[in-house]
Structure formats: structure tokens, C-alpha cells
Amino acid sequence: MWALEIAEKIIKERPNEEVYTVAAGVSPSGFVHIGNFREIITPCLVARALKKLGKKVRFILSIDNFDRFRKVPAGVPEEYAKYIGMSYADMPSPFTKNESYAEYFQNRFLGELRQMGIDVGNELEVIYQEKEYRSGRYKDKIRLALEKRKEIFDIIDSFRTQDAEEGERDNFYPASVFCGKCKKQAKIVNYDDATGDITYVCECGHTETVNIETCRDVKLQWKVDWPMRWQAEKVTFETGGMDHSSQNGSKDVATRVAKEIFGYEAPVYEPYSFIGIKGGGAKMSSSKGNVLTLTDLLKVYDRHQILWFYAKYKPSQNFALAFDNDVIRYYSEFDRWVKMYFEGRIDEGNKQILDFTEVTKDYLNYPNFSYLATFLPIVNFNTDMLATLMQKENTDTTTPYYKERLEKAWHWVENYGKEYQVNLLEEKNQEFYDTLSDEEKSWLGKTLEILDKEYDSTDALQTDLYAVVKYLTDDPQVLKKTQKRYFEILYNLLLGKGQGPKLGIFLMAVDKAKLVSLLKF
């Protein structure tokens, strides 16, 4: 499994570490979408893998709440454009009182991580960058970066394809200051190496000289801030998106800044690809519409399945999270793997993947998601009728497992699964009926006799359906083919297509009078 492979690589490259610090980072710029979760779950699984290998691990999450607000993201009122340039920590929450903008979005995301089974505060140590900067912890590192500003410029410039403009190097400062008047990011125009005085000019017209020893509103730019924090936290592993990981990108710049400026070897690094969505709408983006969050995902899947998605694909692999009809397939596939896992019939690779989902044997108590999603609309979302139907499928409808999966099926059907809903034909399918042979037409009479009976279980009804054509042959292969043809006929006459849900439970779910009206010619 990839997390174990990465853990072994980290140990091989850094064999003498007493504590392996695994780092993640997220910006509370808006609603954190499910693509950003890969930034957290990748190092989380690596941290858990290191622990499995007997290593002491520190797993940290940097909340970049001292970053500058750049643009109004999806779901946030447009009037928030007036705060562009301020730090997330200094802006008011758009939805709650007595919270900053950063606090609202970071607290929401941390709550989602808890729902995913990540122990925030114990397993995961959260570091708030606004607090770290304003505590003065980074003061000496900021001073070092300002003193070595020309060296930093040369490093950054070496990765650029265009030549620097005249005077650009002399006027370069790898930091900025949040204005003491308007709180927006202002440009440094002078730094005195001897005194530590910083002079800045803000677009609001305010100019001020502050000192590095006392000013707590100085913020390093990203390509310097990132490697500075590697050194500050002694990071041994981190991951990043492909946008940062491309050749000559932020990661390459940060690697040199870490070594040449801060005297720290860059951590073992693993880039991750972005995630697509099937059926949830357009491509995920924090700055555009249609943002899908972990909250949205948890309304359709449980946390074990979500961990399974992220655990079975290497970070460099693309994959899509389904909200369309593939939800049914994923549920079926995951349930099947879990059953094999606890029956000891699973290969080592998939066993390792399921180990990381933290699934327990209780999972075997969940009902069939496909049945719930199929028959909820058929019984007009009448949960009592559905429960009666599922009981005939030998399902215990009194457990919390049933209730939880029913809620997810309901949410999926109402919000994403409209195309999956099964609808009976309004009128007889005379055109198809006319194509049947006399023998095939005779099967319908036997079917009507079956519908006239009362059954205690769907299995008993299914058995009688299979028996309708049993008189034709003793050859198992021929019988199987004939039974398939018989079921295709019923599906075409009832639904207008050659396949559908399991007939035993389907025929019990639908009003008998309606079935008879479609099958009696």
C-alpha cells in the first residue's frame, strides 16, 4: 500500500530521526472542498503508516489564517470584496457573530476532520499561523530573510524565464506588512539591517516605519514562508498539489531557500493529483461555484468508504468521487471487499488498504444501499412501507446501521440520483408483447398466478419466478439462459428496458393492481 511504501522511504532517507514530523497545510480562504482533503489525508495515512512501523510521529496541520484575502470565493457575499488585502484572521465571519472569517472556515473544516475519525488535538496538532507570527516566534527568521533578501531574490530569479527588470533586485523584499491603519497588506520599501526598522507604504496612503523586534504584522511571502516553517517545525515529510510540484515551481524554489537561507534540508516530498467529481456538478474550485465539501461527501458516503477512496489510489493518481449512479457500484464494491476482508478471503494489497479505512466487523450489519436507493422512490419515500419490504429481504430495520444508511440513500436519491429512479410504464408495452412467441406469452399467465399469492420473504417469491420456466429443460446452462430471457421480458413489459432491480423485492414493492394492468394482455 502506497502509504507504507512512502513511510519506508522516509525511514530509509531519514534513519536517525527521533520524531518524524509529518506536515499538512490548509488555507481558510473559503469552504474547503473535497479536493483539498487530499492535502490532509495523504500525510495522515503516511503518519499512521509510520506508527505501524514503530516510529514516533508528530502529525501537524498548519492553518494559514495569516494569509492575505485575495478574492471572494463561492458562497461568500460579494460585498466581502472590500476586505481583499486583509488577513483572514482580521476579517469578520460572513455567517456567524463573534468569529473571524478564518475561525468560521477553519472550525468548520476541523469539525469535518473529526467526523472523518481524525483526532484533532491528539493525533493531529493544529498550528495557527496568525498566532505563530503575532507571538513573535518567527521574528528572527523574518529578520534573517530580510537580511538575505538579495540571496533569496537570486534563488527565485534563477527559476524565472524572464530577466529581472532594472532595480528589481534592489527593491525586493521577501515579506510584506499588514497596514496599521487599514489592516491590508502593504509593500515594504526599506529595511535597515542595523536597526531592524521596516518602512512600508500602503495603498490607503498610510506610510509607517516599524521595528522587526516589536511589529507583529510582518508576513513572509509564500515561497519563503513555506521553507521557513519546514525548518521551524523540523518537518520530515510533506505533500503538495501538482501546481506547487511542477518543475521550477514553488517546491523547487522552497527547497533551495530552505537549504541556502535557513540551513535545512527539504523534507521527503510527495506530490498529489487533483480529484474529479462525477455527478456532483462542475469541477471543484474554492474560488468558483459548485464547491463540494467533506460535509457533502459524508451525506452520501460513510467515513470508511471515503478513506477507502483516498487510500486505494496513490497520491499521484487521479480519481473521481462519484455522486452519479456509480454511487451504487461503489457501495456494492466496498461492501463486497469488507465481507471478504472479515472472511479472510482478501489479497494482501487490498487488506492493507482496508486496514487504513479503520472499518470494523460491525460494518457487516449495514443493509444493501442499492435496495434502499431503488425502492425509496417506488414506495413514495414511505419509510414504514420500505421497512416492511426490507424485512422480507431478511434485513433488520431496527438497527442504527439501517437508519444511517437509509439517511444517506435518501439524501443521494433526492439530490443526485434522479436518473437512477425506477419508473413503471404508464401503459401496456403492446409493441414488445407482439414480438413474443406463444410460449413466452404463456409465462405471463404463470407470473400473474404468482402475483396473486402472499409471500413472507422476497427469496420465496424469487424462487417461484425462477421456477416459471423450469419445465422446459434439465440442462443447467439452457435453463439459465431461458430464465434470463424470462426476466428480460418482465423488465420490458414493466419498465420498457431489458434490466432492472431484483425482481423478487421489486414485485413486492409495487402495487399489484398496477403490475397486473401491465402484464395482463
Coordinates of C-alpha atoms in Angstrom, one line a residue:
M1 CA 0.0 0.0 0.0
W2 CA 1.4 3.4 -1.0
A3 CA 1.4 4.9 2.5
L4 CA 3.6 2.1 3.8
E5 CA 5.9 2.5 0.8
I6 CA 6.3 6.2 1.5
A7 CA 6.8 5.5 5.2
E8 CA 9.6 3.1 4.4
K9 CA 11.2 5.6 2.1
I10 CA 11.1 8.3 4.8
I11 CA 12.8 5.9 7.3
K12 CA 15.5 5.0 4.7
E13 CA 16.3 8.6 3.9
R14 CA 16.0 9.9 7.5
P15 CA 17.0 6.9 9.6
N16 CA 18.2 8.9 12.7
E17 CA 15.0 10.9 13.4
E18 CA 13.7 10.6 17.0
V19 CA 10.4 12.0 15.9
Y20 CA 9.1 12.0 12.4
T21 CA 7.2 15.3 11.7
V22 CA 4.6 14.9 9.0
A23 CA 3.0 18.1 7.9
A24 CA -0.1 19.3 6.1
G25 CA -1.4 22.8 5.4
V26 CA -4.7 24.4 4.5
S27 CA -5.9 28.0 3.9
P28 CA -9.3 29.1 5.4
S29 CA -9.9 31.1 2.3
G30 CA -13.5 29.7 2.0
F31 CA -15.3 26.4 2.1
V32 CA -12.6 23.7 2.0
H33 CA -13.6 21.4 -0.9
I34 CA -13.0 17.6 -1.1
G35 CA -10.0 18.0 -3.4
N36 CA -8.2 19.9 -0.6
F37 CA -8.8 16.9 1.7
R38 CA -6.1 15.1 -0.2
E39 CA -3.7 17.6 1.3
I40 CA -4.7 16.3 4.8
I41 CA -5.4 12.6 4.3
T42 CA -2.2 11.9 2.3
P43 CA 0.1 12.9 5.2
C44 CA -2.4 11.5 7.7
L45 CA -2.1 8.0 6.2
V46 CA 1.6 8.3 6.0
A47 CA 1.8 9.3 9.7
R48 CA -0.4 6.2 10.5
A49 CA 1.9 4.1 8.4
L50 CA 5.0 5.3 10.2
K51 CA 3.3 4.4 13.5
K52 CA 2.5 1.0 12.2
L53 CA 6.3 0.6 11.5
G54 CA 7.0 1.5 15.1
K55 CA 8.1 5.1 14.7
K56 CA 7.3 8.1 16.9
V57 CA 5.3 10.6 14.8
R58 CA 4.2 14.2 15.1
F59 CA 1.4 15.0 12.6
I60 CA 0.8 18.7 12.2
L61 CA -1.7 20.9 10.3
S62 CA -0.8 24.5 9.6
I63 CA -3.8 26.7 9.3
D64 CA -2.6 29.6 7.1
N65 CA -5.0 32.1 8.6
F66 CA -2.4 34.9 8.3
D67 CA -2.6 34.7 4.5
R68 CA -4.0 37.7 2.5
F69 CA -7.6 37.6 1.3
R70 CA -7.2 37.6 -2.5
K71 CA -10.7 37.2 -3.9
V72 CA -14.3 36.5 -2.8
P73 CA -14.9 32.7 -3.0
A74 CA -18.1 30.8 -3.8
G75 CA -20.7 31.0 -1.1
V76 CA -19.4 34.3 0.4
P77 CA -21.3 37.6 -0.1
E78 CA -19.8 39.7 -2.9
E79 CA -19.5 42.7 -0.6
Y80 CA -16.6 40.9 1.0
A81 CA -14.5 42.3 -1.8
K82 CA -13.9 45.3 0.5
Y83 CA -11.8 43.1 2.7
I84 CA -9.4 42.0 -0.1
G85 CA -5.8 42.5 1.1
M86 CA -6.6 41.8 4.8
S87 CA -5.5 38.6 6.6
Y88 CA -8.3 36.0 7.1
A89 CA -7.7 36.4 10.9
D90 CA -8.6 40.1 10.8
M91 CA -11.9 39.8 8.8
P92 CA -15.3 39.2 10.3
S93 CA -17.1 35.9 9.7
P94 CA -19.8 36.2 6.9
F95 CA -22.1 33.8 8.7
T96 CA -21.6 34.0 12.4
K97 CA -21.1 36.6 15.2
N98 CA -18.1 36.8 17.4
E99 CA -15.9 34.8 15.0
S100 CA -13.3 35.9 12.4
Y101 CA -13.5 34.8 8.8
A102 CA -10.7 32.4 9.5
E103 CA -12.3 31.0 12.6
Y104 CA -15.5 30.2 10.8
F105 CA -14.0 28.3 7.9
Q106 CA -11.2 26.6 9.9
N107 CA -13.5 25.5 12.7
R108 CA -15.9 24.1 10.1
F109 CA -13.2 22.1 8.4
L110 CA -11.7 20.8 11.7
G111 CA -15.2 19.6 12.6
E112 CA -15.3 17.7 9.3
L113 CA -11.9 16.1 10.0
R114 CA -13.3 14.9 13.4
Q115 CA -16.2 13.3 11.5
M116 CA -13.6 11.5 9.4
G117 CA -12.1 9.9 12.5
I118 CA -9.0 12.2 12.7
D119 CA -8.4 13.0 16.4
V120 CA -7.9 16.8 16.2
G121 CA -5.7 17.9 19.2
N122 CA -4.2 14.5 19.8
E123 CA -3.4 12.6 16.6
L124 CA -3.4 15.9 14.8
E125 CA -1.7 19.0 16.2
V126 CA -3.1 22.2 14.7
I127 CA -0.8 25.2 14.3
Y128 CA -2.5 28.6 13.6
Q129 CA 0.0 30.8 11.6
E130 CA -1.6 34.1 12.7
K131 CA -0.8 33.1 16.3
E132 CA 2.7 32.0 15.5
Y133 CA 3.5 35.2 13.6
R134 CA 2.0 37.5 16.1
S135 CA 3.6 35.7 19.1
G136 CA 7.0 36.8 17.7
R137 CA 8.1 33.1 17.2
Y138 CA 9.3 33.8 13.7
K139 CA 10.9 37.2 14.4
D140 CA 14.5 36.0 14.0
K141 CA 13.6 34.0 10.9
I142 CA 12.0 37.1 9.3
R143 CA 15.0 39.2 10.2
L144 CA 17.3 36.6 8.5
A145 CA 15.1 36.6 5.4
L146 CA 15.2 40.4 5.2
E147 CA 18.9 40.5 5.7
K148 CA 19.4 37.8 3.0
R149 CA 16.8 39.3 0.7
K150 CA 19.2 39.6 -2.3
E151 CA 20.2 36.0 -2.0
I152 CA 16.6 35.0 -1.9
F153 CA 15.9 37.1 -4.9
D154 CA 18.7 35.4 -6.8
I155 CA 17.3 32.0 -5.9
I156 CA 13.8 32.9 -7.1
D157 CA 15.2 34.7 -10.2
S158 CA 17.1 31.6 -11.2
F159 CA 13.8 29.8 -11.7
R160 CA 12.3 32.5 -13.9
T161 CA 12.4 32.5 -17.7
Q162 CA 12.4 36.3 -18.0
D163 CA 15.3 38.6 -17.0
A164 CA 14.8 40.8 -14.0
E165 CA 14.0 44.4 -14.6
E166 CA 16.5 47.2 -13.6
G167 CA 16.3 47.9 -9.9
E168 CA 14.1 44.9 -9.2
R169 CA 16.7 43.1 -7.1
D170 CA 17.5 46.3 -5.0
N171 CA 13.8 46.8 -4.3
F172 CA 12.9 43.2 -3.5
Y173 CA 11.7 42.3 0.0
P174 CA 10.6 38.7 0.7
A175 CA 7.9 39.9 3.1
S176 CA 5.1 42.5 3.5
V177 CA 3.4 44.3 6.4
F178 CA -0.3 44.4 7.2
C179 CA -1.0 48.1 7.4
G180 CA -1.5 49.6 10.9
K181 CA -4.4 51.8 9.6
C182 CA -6.5 49.7 7.1
K183 CA -5.2 46.2 8.1
K184 CA -4.5 45.4 4.4
Q185 CA -1.2 44.1 3.0
A186 CA 1.3 46.9 2.4
K187 CA 4.6 47.0 0.5
I188 CA 7.9 47.2 2.2
V189 CA 10.0 50.0 0.7
N190 CA 13.0 49.9 3.0
Y191 CA 14.7 47.7 5.6
D192 CA 17.6 48.8 7.8
D193 CA 19.8 45.8 8.6
A194 CA 21.4 47.6 11.5
T195 CA 18.4 48.8 13.4
G196 CA 15.7 46.4 12.1
D197 CA 13.5 49.3 11.1
I198 CA 10.9 48.5 8.3
T199 CA 9.3 51.2 6.3
Y200 CA 6.1 50.3 4.4
V201 CA 3.7 52.2 2.1
C202 CA 0.1 51.2 1.8
E203 CA -2.4 51.8 -1.0
C204 CA -4.6 53.5 1.5
G205 CA -2.0 56.2 1.7
H206 CA -0.6 55.3 5.1
T207 CA 3.2 55.2 5.5
E208 CA 4.9 54.0 8.6
T209 CA 8.2 52.8 10.0
V210 CA 8.0 49.8 12.4
N211 CA 10.7 47.7 14.0
I212 CA 11.2 44.0 13.5
E213 CA 11.5 43.4 17.3
T214 CA 8.1 44.8 18.1
C215 CA 6.0 44.7 14.9
R216 CA 3.8 41.6 14.7
D217 CA 2.2 42.2 11.4
V218 CA 5.1 41.3 9.1
K219 CA 4.4 38.2 6.9
L220 CA 6.9 36.3 4.7
Q221 CA 5.9 35.7 1.1
W222 CA 4.8 32.1 0.3
K223 CA 8.0 30.8 -1.3
V224 CA 9.9 31.9 1.8
D225 CA 7.3 31.2 4.5
W226 CA 6.9 27.6 3.4
P227 CA 10.6 26.5 3.8
M228 CA 10.9 28.7 6.9
R229 CA 8.2 26.5 8.5
W230 CA 9.9 23.3 7.4
Q231 CA 12.9 24.4 9.5
A232 CA 10.8 25.8 12.4
E233 CA 8.9 22.5 12.8
K234 CA 11.7 20.1 11.7
V235 CA 9.4 18.6 9.0
T236 CA 10.4 15.3 7.6
F237 CA 7.5 14.7 5.2
E238 CA 5.1 16.9 3.4
T239 CA 2.9 16.7 0.3
G240 CA 1.7 19.3 -2.1
G241 CA -0.5 19.8 -5.2
M242 CA 0.8 19.4 -8.7
D243 CA 0.6 23.2 -9.1
H244 CA 3.4 23.6 -6.5
S245 CA 5.2 20.4 -7.5
S246 CA 5.9 21.2 -11.2
Q247 CA 9.5 21.7 -12.4
N248 CA 10.8 25.1 -11.3
G249 CA 7.6 25.6 -9.2
S250 CA 7.2 26.6 -5.6
K251 CA 8.6 23.3 -4.3
D252 CA 11.8 23.7 -6.2
V253 CA 12.3 27.3 -5.1
A254 CA 11.4 26.4 -1.4
T255 CA 13.9 23.5 -1.4
R256 CA 16.8 25.9 -2.2
V257 CA 15.6 28.6 0.1
A258 CA 15.3 26.0 2.9
K259 CA 18.9 24.9 2.4
E260 CA 20.7 28.1 1.4
I261 CA 18.9 30.5 3.7
F262 CA 17.6 28.6 6.6
G263 CA 20.2 25.8 6.6
Y264 CA 17.6 23.0 6.5
E265 CA 17.3 20.0 4.2
A266 CA 13.8 19.9 2.5
P267 CA 11.6 17.1 3.7
V268 CA 10.7 14.0 1.8
Y269 CA 8.0 15.1 -0.5
E270 CA 5.1 13.5 -2.4
P271 CA 3.0 15.4 -4.9
Y272 CA -0.6 14.7 -5.2
S273 CA -3.0 14.9 -8.2
F274 CA -6.3 16.6 -8.1
I275 CA -9.7 14.9 -7.8
G276 CA -12.6 14.9 -10.1
I277 CA -16.3 14.7 -9.5
K278 CA -18.9 12.5 -11.3
G279 CA -22.4 13.7 -11.0
G280 CA -21.9 16.5 -8.4
G281 CA -21.6 19.3 -10.9
A282 CA -18.7 21.2 -12.4
K283 CA -15.0 21.0 -11.4
M284 CA -14.2 21.7 -7.8
S285 CA -12.9 25.2 -7.1
S286 CA -12.6 27.3 -3.9
S287 CA -13.0 30.4 -5.9
K288 CA -15.8 29.4 -8.2
G289 CA -19.3 27.9 -7.8
N290 CA -20.2 24.3 -7.1
V291 CA -17.8 23.7 -4.2
L292 CA -18.4 20.2 -2.7
T293 CA -17.1 19.8 0.9
L294 CA -16.5 16.8 3.1
T295 CA -19.9 17.6 4.7
D296 CA -21.5 17.0 1.3
L297 CA -19.5 13.8 0.8
L298 CA -20.4 12.5 4.3
K299 CA -24.1 12.8 3.5
V300 CA -23.6 10.3 0.7
Y301 CA -20.8 8.0 2.0
D302 CA -19.6 7.0 5.4
R303 CA -16.1 7.8 6.6
H304 CA -14.8 4.3 6.0
Q305 CA -15.7 4.4 2.3
I306 CA -14.2 7.9 1.9
L307 CA -10.9 6.7 3.5
W308 CA -11.1 3.8 1.1
F309 CA -11.2 6.1 -2.0
Y310 CA -8.2 8.1 -0.9
A311 CA -6.3 5.0 0.4
K312 CA -6.6 2.8 -2.7
Y313 CA -5.2 5.4 -5.1
K314 CA -1.6 6.6 -5.0
P315 CA -1.3 10.4 -4.4
S316 CA 0.0 10.8 -8.0
Q317 CA -3.1 9.1 -9.4
N318 CA -6.2 11.0 -10.5
F319 CA -9.6 9.6 -9.5
A320 CA -13.2 10.8 -9.4
L321 CA -15.5 10.9 -6.5
A322 CA -18.9 9.8 -7.7
F323 CA -22.2 11.4 -7.0
D324 CA -24.0 9.9 -10.0
N325 CA -25.2 6.3 -10.4
D326 CA -21.7 5.0 -9.7
V327 CA -22.5 5.6 -6.0
I328 CA -24.5 2.3 -6.2
R329 CA -21.5 0.5 -7.7
Y330 CA -19.1 1.9 -5.1
Y331 CA -21.3 0.8 -2.2
S332 CA -21.6 -2.7 -3.7
E333 CA -17.9 -2.9 -4.3
F334 CA -16.9 -1.7 -0.8
D335 CA -19.4 -3.9 0.9
R336 CA -18.0 -6.9 -1.0
W337 CA -14.4 -6.1 -0.1
V338 CA -15.3 -5.7 3.6
K339 CA -17.1 -9.0 3.6
M340 CA -14.0 -10.7 2.0
Y341 CA -11.8 -8.8 4.5
F342 CA -13.5 -10.3 7.6
E343 CA -13.9 -13.7 6.0
G344 CA -10.1 -13.8 5.3
R345 CA -10.6 -14.2 1.6
I346 CA -8.8 -11.0 0.6
D347 CA -5.4 -10.4 -1.1
E348 CA -2.6 -8.7 0.9
G349 CA -2.8 -5.4 -1.1
N350 CA -6.5 -4.8 -0.6
K351 CA -6.2 -6.0 3.0
Q352 CA -3.6 -3.2 3.7
I353 CA -5.9 -0.7 2.0
L354 CA -8.9 -1.7 4.2
D355 CA -6.7 -1.6 7.3
F356 CA -6.3 2.1 6.7
T357 CA -10.1 2.6 6.5
E358 CA -10.5 1.6 10.2
V359 CA -13.5 -0.5 9.2
T360 CA -14.8 -2.9 11.9
K361 CA -16.8 -6.0 11.8
D362 CA -19.9 -4.0 12.7
Y363 CA -19.9 -2.8 9.1
L364 CA -21.4 -6.1 8.0
N365 CA -24.6 -5.1 9.7
Y366 CA -25.3 -2.3 7.1
P367 CA -28.2 -3.0 4.7
N368 CA -28.0 -3.1 0.9
F369 CA -27.6 0.5 -0.3
S370 CA -28.9 -0.3 -3.8
Y371 CA -32.2 -1.7 -2.4
L372 CA -32.8 1.4 -0.3
A373 CA -32.0 3.8 -3.1
T374 CA -34.1 1.8 -5.6
F375 CA -37.2 1.3 -3.5
L376 CA -37.4 4.6 -1.6
P377 CA -39.0 6.4 -4.6
I378 CA -41.0 3.3 -5.5
V379 CA -42.8 3.4 -2.1
N380 CA -43.0 7.2 -2.4
F381 CA -40.5 7.6 0.4
N382 CA -42.8 5.9 2.9
T383 CA -40.2 4.5 5.4
D384 CA -42.7 2.2 7.0
M385 CA -43.6 0.6 3.7
L386 CA -39.8 0.4 2.9
A387 CA -39.1 -1.2 6.3
T388 CA -41.8 -3.9 5.7
L389 CA -40.3 -4.6 2.3
M390 CA -36.7 -4.8 3.6
Q391 CA -37.8 -7.1 6.4
K392 CA -39.0 -9.5 3.7
E393 CA -35.4 -9.3 2.4
N394 CA -34.3 -10.5 5.9
T395 CA -32.9 -7.1 6.8
D396 CA -33.1 -5.9 10.4
T397 CA -34.6 -2.4 10.2
T398 CA -34.4 -1.6 13.9
T399 CA -30.6 -1.0 14.0
P400 CA -28.7 2.3 13.9
Y401 CA -26.9 0.8 10.8
Y402 CA -30.2 0.7 8.9
K403 CA -31.1 4.2 9.9
E404 CA -27.7 5.7 9.0
R405 CA -27.6 4.1 5.5
L406 CA -31.3 4.9 4.9
E407 CA -30.5 8.6 5.5
K408 CA -27.6 8.5 3.1
A409 CA -29.7 6.7 0.4
W410 CA -32.5 9.2 0.9
H411 CA -30.1 12.2 0.5
W412 CA -28.5 10.7 -2.5
V413 CA -31.7 9.9 -4.3
E414 CA -33.2 13.3 -3.7
N415 CA -30.1 15.3 -4.6
Y416 CA -28.1 13.3 -7.1
G417 CA -29.9 10.1 -8.1
K418 CA -32.9 11.2 -10.1
E419 CA -31.8 9.3 -13.2
Y420 CA -31.4 6.1 -11.1
Q421 CA -35.0 6.0 -10.1
V422 CA -37.1 3.2 -11.5
N423 CA -40.4 4.1 -13.1
L424 CA -43.1 1.8 -14.2
L425 CA -44.6 2.2 -17.7
E426 CA -47.8 4.2 -17.8
E427 CA -49.4 1.9 -20.4
K428 CA -49.0 -1.7 -21.7
N429 CA -46.0 -2.3 -23.9
Q430 CA -48.0 -3.8 -26.7
E431 CA -45.3 -3.3 -29.3
F432 CA -42.9 -5.5 -27.3
Y433 CA -45.6 -8.0 -26.3
D434 CA -46.4 -8.6 -30.0
T435 CA -42.8 -9.8 -30.6
L436 CA -43.1 -12.7 -28.1
S437 CA -43.6 -16.3 -29.0
D438 CA -46.8 -18.1 -27.8
E439 CA -44.7 -20.0 -25.2
E440 CA -43.2 -16.7 -23.9
K441 CA -46.7 -15.2 -23.7
S442 CA -47.7 -18.3 -21.6
W443 CA -45.1 -17.4 -19.0
L444 CA -47.0 -14.2 -18.2
G445 CA -50.1 -16.2 -17.1
K446 CA -47.9 -18.1 -14.6
T447 CA -46.4 -14.8 -13.4
L448 CA -49.9 -13.4 -12.7
E449 CA -50.7 -16.5 -10.6
I450 CA -47.5 -15.8 -8.6
L451 CA -48.5 -12.2 -8.1
D452 CA -51.8 -13.5 -6.6
K453 CA -50.0 -15.2 -3.8
E454 CA -48.8 -13.8 -0.5
Y455 CA -45.1 -14.3 0.4
D456 CA -43.2 -13.9 3.6
S457 CA -39.9 -13.3 2.0
T458 CA -38.5 -11.9 -1.3
D459 CA -36.4 -15.0 -1.6
A460 CA -39.5 -17.2 -1.7
L461 CA -41.0 -15.0 -4.5
Q462 CA -37.8 -15.0 -6.4
T463 CA -37.6 -18.8 -6.2
D464 CA -41.1 -19.2 -7.7
L465 CA -40.1 -16.7 -10.5
Y466 CA -37.1 -18.9 -11.4
A467 CA -39.4 -21.9 -11.5
V468 CA -41.7 -20.5 -14.1
V469 CA -39.5 -21.8 -17.0
K470 CA -38.0 -24.8 -15.2
Y471 CA -40.3 -27.2 -17.0
L472 CA -38.5 -26.5 -20.3
T473 CA -35.2 -28.2 -19.7
D474 CA -32.9 -30.1 -17.3
D475 CA -29.8 -28.6 -18.8
P476 CA -28.5 -26.0 -16.3
Q477 CA -26.9 -23.8 -19.0
V478 CA -30.0 -23.8 -21.1
L479 CA -32.2 -23.1 -18.1
K480 CA -30.1 -20.2 -17.0
K481 CA -30.3 -18.7 -20.5
T482 CA -34.1 -19.2 -20.5
Q483 CA -34.6 -17.6 -17.1
K484 CA -32.6 -14.6 -18.2
R485 CA -34.9 -14.3 -21.2
Y486 CA -37.9 -14.5 -19.0
F487 CA -36.7 -11.8 -16.7
E488 CA -35.9 -9.6 -19.7
I489 CA -39.5 -10.0 -20.8
L490 CA -40.8 -8.9 -17.4
Y491 CA -38.5 -5.9 -17.3
N492 CA -39.5 -4.8 -20.8
L493 CA -43.2 -5.1 -20.0
L494 CA -42.9 -3.3 -16.7
L495 CA -40.1 -0.8 -17.3
G496 CA -39.6 -0.6 -21.0
K497 CA -36.0 -1.8 -20.8
G498 CA -34.2 -5.1 -20.5
Q499 CA -33.0 -4.9 -17.0
G500 CA -33.9 -3.5 -13.6
P501 CA -33.8 -4.2 -9.8
K502 CA -34.0 -7.6 -8.3
L503 CA -37.5 -8.9 -9.3
G504 CA -38.3 -10.6 -6.0
I505 CA -38.2 -7.4 -4.0
F506 CA -39.4 -5.2 -6.9
L507 CA -42.6 -7.1 -7.4
M508 CA -43.4 -6.9 -3.7
A509 CA -42.7 -3.1 -3.7
V510 CA -45.1 -2.2 -6.5
D511 CA -48.9 -2.0 -6.3
K512 CA -50.2 -5.4 -7.5
A513 CA -53.0 -3.8 -9.5
K514 CA -50.5 -1.8 -11.5
L515 CA -48.4 -4.8 -12.2
V516 CA -51.4 -6.8 -13.4
S517 CA -52.5 -4.0 -15.6
L518 CA -49.1 -4.1 -17.4
L519 CA -48.7 -7.9 -17.6
K520 CA -52.3 -9.0 -18.5
F521 CA -53.0 -8.8 -22.2

